[in-house]
mmCIF file of C-alpha atoms in Angstrom:
data_model
loop_
_atom_site.group_PDB
_atom_site.id
_atom_site.type_symbol
_atom_site.label_atom_id
_atom_site.label_comp_id
_atom_site.label_asym_id
_atom_site.label_seq_id
_atom_site.Cartn_x
_atom_site.Cartn_y
_atom_site.Cartn_z
ATOM 1 C CA MET B 1 5.027 -65.414 15.237
ATOM 2 C CA THR B 2 3.471 -63.766 12.038
ATOM 3 C CA ILE B 3 4.055 -59.773 11.581
ATOM 4 C CA GLN B 4 1.298 -58.250 9.541
ATOM 5 C CA THR B 5 2.338 -55.236 7.780
ATOM 6 C CA GLN B 6 -0.103 -53.447 6.064
ATOM 7 C CA ILE B 7 0.654 -52.062 2.403
ATOM 8 C CA VAL B 8 -1.423 -48.995 1.424
ATOM 9 C CA ARG B 9 -1.803 -47.196 -2.110
ATOM 10 C CA ILE B 10 -0.824 -43.599 -1.793
ATOM 11 C CA PRO B 11 -1.289 -40.800 -4.464
ATOM 12 C CA ILE B 12 2.133 -39.912 -5.613
ATOM 13 C CA SER B 13 1.181 -36.058 -5.552
ATOM 14 C CA LYS B 14 1.157 -37.050 -1.766
ATOM 15 C CA LEU B 15 4.527 -38.410 -1.348
ATOM 16 C CA THR B 16 7.818 -36.498 -1.237
ATOM 17 C CA LEU B 17 10.900 -38.297 -2.081
ATOM 18 C CA TYR B 18 13.962 -38.392 0.482
ATOM 19 C CA GLU B 19 16.217 -35.656 -0.400
ATOM 20 C CA ASN B 20 19.028 -37.285 1.337
ATOM 21 C CA ASN B 21 18.825 -40.510 -0.907
ATOM 22 C CA PRO B 22 22.559 -41.527 -1.960
ATOM 23 C CA ARG B 23 21.510 -43.669 -4.994
ATOM 24 C CA LYS B 24 21.146 -42.322 -8.425
ATOM 25 C CA ILE B 25 20.591 -44.039 -11.249
ATOM 26 C CA ASP B 26 21.291 -42.961 -15.101
ATOM 27 C CA LYS B 27 18.982 -42.395 -18.014
ATOM 28 C CA GLN B 28 19.328 -46.118 -19.214
ATOM 29 C CA GLN B 29 18.743 -47.856 -16.060
ATOM 30 C CA PHE B 30 15.736 -45.429 -15.309
ATOM 31 C CA GLU B 31 14.134 -46.392 -18.665
ATOM 32 C CA LYS B 32 15.020 -50.344 -17.822
ATOM 33 C CA LEU B 33 13.311 -49.603 -14.525
ATOM 34 C CA CYS B 34 10.326 -48.057 -15.940
ATOM 35 C CA MET B 35 9.811 -51.240 -18.748
ATOM 36 C CA ASN B 36 10.292 -53.944 -15.999
ATOM 37 C CA ILE B 37 7.444 -51.974 -13.654
ATOM 38 C CA LYS B 38 5.495 -51.699 -16.983
ATOM 39 C CA ARG B 39 6.103 -55.431 -17.598
ATOM 40 C CA ASP B 40 5.441 -56.474 -14.351
ATOM 41 C CA PRO B 41 3.658 -54.285 -12.129
ATOM 42 C CA GLU B 42 2.675 -57.033 -9.525
ATOM 43 C CA PHE B 43 6.407 -56.970 -8.385
ATOM 44 C CA PHE B 44 6.115 -53.493 -7.426
ATOM 45 C CA ASN B 45 2.877 -54.519 -5.040
ATOM 46 C CA ASN B 46 5.127 -57.255 -3.635
ATOM 47 C CA ARG B 47 7.966 -54.741 -2.933
ATOM 48 C CA PRO B 48 6.035 -51.519 -2.184
ATOM 49 C CA CYS B 49 8.121 -48.252 -0.834
ATOM 50 C CA LEU B 50 8.725 -47.526 2.647
ATOM 51 C CA VAL B 51 7.570 -44.206 3.795
ATOM 52 C CA ASN B 52 8.150 -42.335 6.966
ATOM 53 C CA HIS B 53 4.934 -40.287 7.914
ATOM 54 C CA ILE B 54 6.071 -37.202 9.463
ATOM 55 C CA GLY B 55 2.997 -36.354 12.068
ATOM 56 C CA GLU B 56 4.487 -32.706 12.770
ATOM 57 C CA THR B 57 4.448 -31.862 9.279
ATOM 58 C CA ASN B 58 1.944 -34.397 8.009
ATOM 59 C CA LYS B 59 4.548 -35.077 5.322
ATOM 60 C CA MET B 60 4.461 -38.465 3.254
ATOM 61 C CA ILE B 61 8.506 -39.188 2.741
ATOM 62 C CA VAL B 62 9.557 -42.190 0.732
ATOM 63 C CA TYR B 63 13.088 -43.267 2.099
ATOM 64 C CA ALA B 64 12.980 -46.776 -0.340
ATOM 65 C CA GLY B 65 11.626 -46.863 -3.719
ATOM 66 C CA ASN B 66 12.532 -43.266 -4.852
ATOM 67 C CA GLN B 67 13.570 -44.628 -8.476
ATOM 68 C CA ARG B 68 10.224 -46.731 -8.345
ATOM 69 C CA VAL B 69 8.086 -43.673 -7.782
ATOM 70 C CA ARG B 70 9.973 -41.835 -10.267
ATOM 71 C CA ALA B 71 9.206 -44.725 -12.801
ATOM 72 C CA ALA B 72 5.647 -45.125 -12.186
ATOM 73 C CA LYS B 73 4.911 -41.427 -12.422
ATOM 74 C CA LYS B 74 6.140 -41.188 -15.694
ATOM 75 C CA LEU B 75 4.185 -44.499 -16.476
ATOM 76 C CA GLY B 76 1.262 -42.569 -15.492
ATOM 77 C CA TRP B 77 0.436 -44.071 -12.161
ATOM 78 C CA LYS B 78 -1.345 -42.283 -9.942
ATOM 79 C CA GLU B 79 -0.792 -43.829 -6.544
ATOM 80 C CA VAL B 80 1.979 -46.302 -5.661
ATOM 81 C CA PRO B 81 2.334 -49.409 -2.977
ATOM 82 C CA CYS B 82 3.454 -48.237 0.395
ATOM 83 C CA ILE B 83 4.074 -49.203 3.865
ATOM 84 C CA VAL B 84 4.118 -46.429 6.250
ATOM 85 C CA GLU B 85 5.859 -46.196 9.722
ATOM 86 C CA ASP B 86 5.503 -42.946 12.032
ATOM 87 C CA ASP B 87 7.921 -40.563 12.941
ATOM 88 C CA LEU B 88 11.135 -42.854 12.215
ATOM 89 C CA ASP B 89 14.393 -41.384 13.678
ATOM 90 C CA GLU B 90 16.613 -39.936 10.967
ATOM 91 C CA GLU B 91 19.483 -42.463 11.478
ATOM 92 C CA LEU B 92 17.146 -45.463 11.039
ATOM 93 C CA VAL B 93 16.065 -44.054 7.848
ATOM 94 C CA LYS B 94 19.420 -43.336 6.508
ATOM 95 C CA ASP B 95 20.404 -47.120 7.373
ATOM 96 C CA ARG B 96 17.656 -48.095 5.859
ATOM 97 C CA VAL B 97 18.491 -46.338 2.744
ATOM 98 C CA ILE B 98 21.502 -47.961 2.864
ATOM 99 C CA LEU B 99 20.120 -51.485 3.483
ATOM 100 C CA ASP B 100 17.453 -51.045 0.662
ATOM 101 C CA ASN B 101 20.386 -50.208 -1.761
ATOM 102 C CA ASN B 102 22.954 -52.527 -1.298
ATOM 103 C CA THR B 103 23.560 -55.838 -2.450
ATOM 104 C CA PHE B 104 24.913 -58.014 -0.298
ATOM 105 C CA GLY B 105 26.878 -61.023 -2.004
ATOM 106 C CA LYS B 106 27.557 -61.475 -5.579
ATOM 107 C CA PHE B 107 26.017 -63.397 -8.359
ATOM 108 C CA ASP B 108 27.055 -66.698 -8.950
ATOM 109 C CA ASP B 109 28.267 -66.239 -13.066
ATOM 110 C CA ASP B 110 27.905 -70.121 -13.565
ATOM 111 C CA ILE B 111 24.667 -70.280 -12.721
ATOM 112 C CA LEU B 112 23.870 -67.089 -14.957
ATOM 113 C CA ALA B 113 25.500 -68.339 -18.054
ATOM 114 C CA ASN B 114 23.665 -71.552 -17.416
ATOM 115 C CA GLU B 115 20.334 -70.949 -16.372
ATOM 116 C CA PHE B 116 19.539 -67.250 -17.452
ATOM 117 C CA ASP B 117 19.478 -65.486 -20.671
ATOM 118 C CA ALA B 118 21.914 -62.828 -21.160
ATOM 119 C CA ILE B 119 19.629 -60.693 -22.866
ATOM 120 C CA LYS B 120 16.704 -60.867 -20.471
ATOM 121 C CA LEU B 121 19.275 -60.111 -17.907
ATOM 122 C CA ILE B 122 20.129 -56.805 -19.654
ATOM 123 C CA GLU B 123 16.389 -56.290 -19.837
ATOM 124 C CA LEU B 124 15.974 -56.842 -16.266
ATOM 125 C CA GLY B 125 18.872 -53.985 -15.189
ATOM 126 C CA PHE B 126 22.368 -55.785 -15.841
ATOM 127 C CA ASP B 127 24.836 -53.455 -17.207
ATOM 128 C CA GLU B 128 25.937 -55.034 -20.523
ATOM 129 C CA SER B 129 29.767 -54.277 -19.041
ATOM 130 C CA TYR B 130 29.277 -57.061 -16.692
ATOM 131 C CA PHE B 131 29.392 -59.528 -19.354
ATOM 132 C CA ASN B 132 32.635 -58.130 -20.751
ATOM 133 C CA GLY B 133 35.334 -61.013 -20.231
ATOM 134 C CA TRP B 134 32.974 -63.554 -20.704
ATOM 135 C CA GLU B 135 34.525 -64.994 -23.838
ATOM 136 C CA GLU B 136 32.980 -66.117 -26.933
ATOM 137 C CA GLU B 137 33.817 -69.303 -27.990
ATOM 138 C CA GLU B 138 34.404 -70.298 -31.706
ATOM 139 C CA LYS B 139 32.186 -72.400 -33.355
ATOM 140 C CA PRO B 140 32.178 -73.868 -36.603
ATOM 141 C CA LYS B 141 31.301 -71.391 -39.673
ATOM 142 C CA GLY B 142 26.964 -71.510 -39.449
ATOM 143 C CA GLU B 143 26.876 -72.136 -35.901
ATOM 144 C CA LYS B 144 26.279 -69.448 -33.322
ATOM 145 C CA LYS B 145 28.866 -68.224 -31.024
ATOM 146 C CA LYS B 146 28.276 -68.933 -27.760
ATOM 147 C CA LYS B 147 29.456 -66.976 -24.247
ATOM 148 C CA CYS B 148 31.498 -68.899 -21.936
ATOM 149 C CA CYS B 149 31.756 -67.883 -18.226
ATOM 150 C CA PRO B 150 35.313 -67.313 -17.105
ATOM 151 C CA ASN B 151 34.620 -69.194 -13.603
ATOM 152 C CA CYS B 152 33.487 -72.666 -15.281
ATOM 153 C CA GLY B 153 33.758 -72.162 -19.002
ATOM 154 C CA CYS B 154 29.824 -73.031 -19.291
ATOM 155 C CA GLU B 155 28.145 -71.765 -22.211
ATOM 156 C CA PHE B 156 25.158 -69.467 -22.567
#
């Protein structure tokens, strides 16, 4: 069974950010988010904001995607892609806020070291401190130093 969810574009001016959103990002992380949305706006379309439409007040409250809305606004966007549901229970909204912002599991450092460029990972949002402890392997003079994954010793 396939469930179709309609994505609609809503003017940012009609959206209210969820005031109890526990997730905060610093200025540097926000700038990375803006850069990534600008570089790949289609990804935002594929991961739209989640909105609770409160019928009684006609408020459109973004409970998942607050930072993306802020970034889109800074980039000059007038509207953002959203999935809207009506009159969600506050406890369900709170659960979804955590689920949307919580990452389960952890990254496989060996795959990151072997398959991804560290600079690109930082551009995509990794904090540089993530790579602390990844040793640099000494190379003969003239060769670039490569970093090594602490788990497997693979170079990147």
